[in-house]
């Protein structure tokens, strides 16, 4: 069980830390615009309390993105991250995630996965 201080939830996401990895999950039916991107990044950074983590980012709740939100995540979304594993499940999200990696060029190592176990193996290499 995750202690209350190890879990955070806002209107757009929830996140927690387990075994040295920050688990970040977007809520269902979410479109990433600039407001959403700024909120989740600011809340995550405060939650991390100046500690860097590899992040498992579950994007399966995302239904769309706007360029300004993608750009913000590519620039500021990497603060206090050592690596990111993007967890996707639908072909559309796989396309969006691949597009994000190729066009936005995140500042930290980032890979796309369809299986959480594979993403965790990748992220554990950054502990």
Tab-separated table of N, CA and C in Angstrom, residues 21 23 54-57 60 83-88 94 110-126:
chain	number	residue	atom	x	y	z
A	21	UNK	N	10.881	4.329	-8.745
A	21	UNK	CA	10.299	4.795	-10.012
A	21	UNK	C	9.060	5.621	-9.712
A	23	UNK	N	5.569	6.637	-10.869
A	23	UNK	CA	4.483	6.202	-11.749
A	23	UNK	C	3.573	7.391	-11.976
A	54	UNK	N	13.411	8.064	-12.646
A	54	UNK	CA	12.903	7.540	-13.914
A	54	UNK	C	11.376	7.508	-13.786
A	55	UNK	N	10.673	7.785	-14.881
A	55	UNK	CA	9.214	7.917	-14.814
A	55	UNK	C	8.539	6.966	-15.787
A	56	UNK	N	7.589	6.197	-15.251
A	56	UNK	CA	6.693	5.390	-16.086
A	56	UNK	C	5.454	6.252	-16.309
A	57	UNK	N	5.268	6.728	-17.529
A	57	UNK	CA	4.179	7.654	-17.859
A	57	UNK	C	3.097	6.906	-18.634
A	60	UNK	N	-2.391	6.149	-21.505
A	60	UNK	CA	-3.578	5.501	-22.069
A	60	UNK	C	-4.860	6.299	-21.879
A	83	UNK	N	14.842	9.369	-17.019
A	83	UNK	CA	14.383	8.649	-18.212
A	83	UNK	C	12.872	8.560	-18.138
A	84	UNK	N	12.239	8.338	-19.303
A	84	UNK	CA	10.782	8.212	-19.350
A	84	UNK	C	10.419	7.003	-20.191
A	85	UNK	N	9.529	6.185	-19.646
A	85	UNK	CA	8.919	5.093	-20.399
A	85	UNK	C	7.466	5.464	-20.620
A	86	UNK	N	7.069	5.661	-21.878
A	86	UNK	CA	5.683	6.002	-22.203
A	86	UNK	C	4.893	4.713	-22.414
A	87	UNK	N	3.870	4.513	-21.609
A	87	UNK	CA	3.027	3.324	-21.718
A	87	UNK	C	1.799	3.669	-22.544
A	88	UNK	N	1.614	2.978	-23.670
A	88	UNK	CA	0.492	3.215	-24.580
A	88	UNK	C	-0.209	1.895	-24.859
A	94	UNK	N	0.036	5.172	-29.932
A	94	UNK	CA	1.383	4.781	-30.347
A	94	UNK	C	1.877	5.758	-31.407
A	110	UNK	N	13.863	8.540	-23.706
A	110	UNK	CA	12.432	8.264	-23.670
A	110	UNK	C	12.127	7.157	-24.672
A	111	UNK	N	11.370	6.161	-24.226
A	111	UNK	CA	10.967	5.059	-25.097
A	111	UNK	C	9.470	4.834	-24.955
A	112	UNK	N	8.847	4.226	-25.974
A	112	UNK	CA	7.422	3.919	-25.976
A	112	UNK	C	7.240	2.421	-25.789
A	113	UNK	N	6.303	2.043	-24.924
A	113	UNK	CA	6.041	0.636	-24.620
A	113	UNK	C	4.544	0.365	-24.616
A	114	UNK	N	4.179	-0.863	-24.949
A	114	UNK	CA	2.786	-1.285	-24.823
A	114	UNK	C	2.590	-2.192	-23.610
A	115	UNK	N	3.681	-2.623	-22.993
A	115	UNK	CA	3.603	-3.482	-21.805
A	115	UNK	C	4.351	-2.823	-20.655
A	116	UNK	N	3.664	-2.713	-19.513
A	116	UNK	CA	4.262	-2.075	-18.346
A	116	UNK	C	5.544	-2.785	-17.908
A	117	UNK	N	5.556	-4.100	-17.943
A	117	UNK	CA	6.737	-4.852	-17.512
A	117	UNK	C	7.967	-4.474	-18.342
A	118	UNK	N	7.801	-4.305	-19.644
A	118	UNK	CA	8.916	-3.908	-20.508
A	118	UNK	C	9.405	-2.500	-20.159
A	119	UNK	N	8.461	-1.595	-19.894
A	119	UNK	CA	8.821	-0.226	-19.531
A	119	UNK	C	9.592	-0.205	-18.217
A	120	UNK	N	9.180	-1.042	-17.257
A	120	UNK	CA	9.862	-1.074	-15.962
A	120	UNK	C	11.283	-1.612	-16.088
A	121	UNK	N	11.489	-2.600	-16.930
A	121	UNK	CA	12.847	-3.114	-17.163
A	121	UNK	C	13.726	-1.992	-17.713
A	122	UNK	N	13.212	-1.246	-18.672
A	122	UNK	CA	13.938	-0.106	-19.251
A	122	UNK	C	14.272	0.921	-18.176
A	123	UNK	N	13.282	1.313	-17.372
A	123	UNK	CA	13.458	2.369	-16.392
A	123	UNK	C	14.404	1.954	-15.250
A	124	UNK	N	14.404	0.697	-14.893
A	124	UNK	CA	15.287	0.245	-13.813
A	124	UNK	C	16.756	0.418	-14.174
A	125	UNK	N	17.046	0.509	-15.445
A	125	UNK	CA	18.412	0.773	-15.888
A	125	UNK	C	18.867	2.197	-15.558
A	126	UNK	N	17.944	3.043	-15.121
A	126	UNK	CA	18.273	4.428	-14.788
A	126	UNK	C	18.234	4.695	-13.285
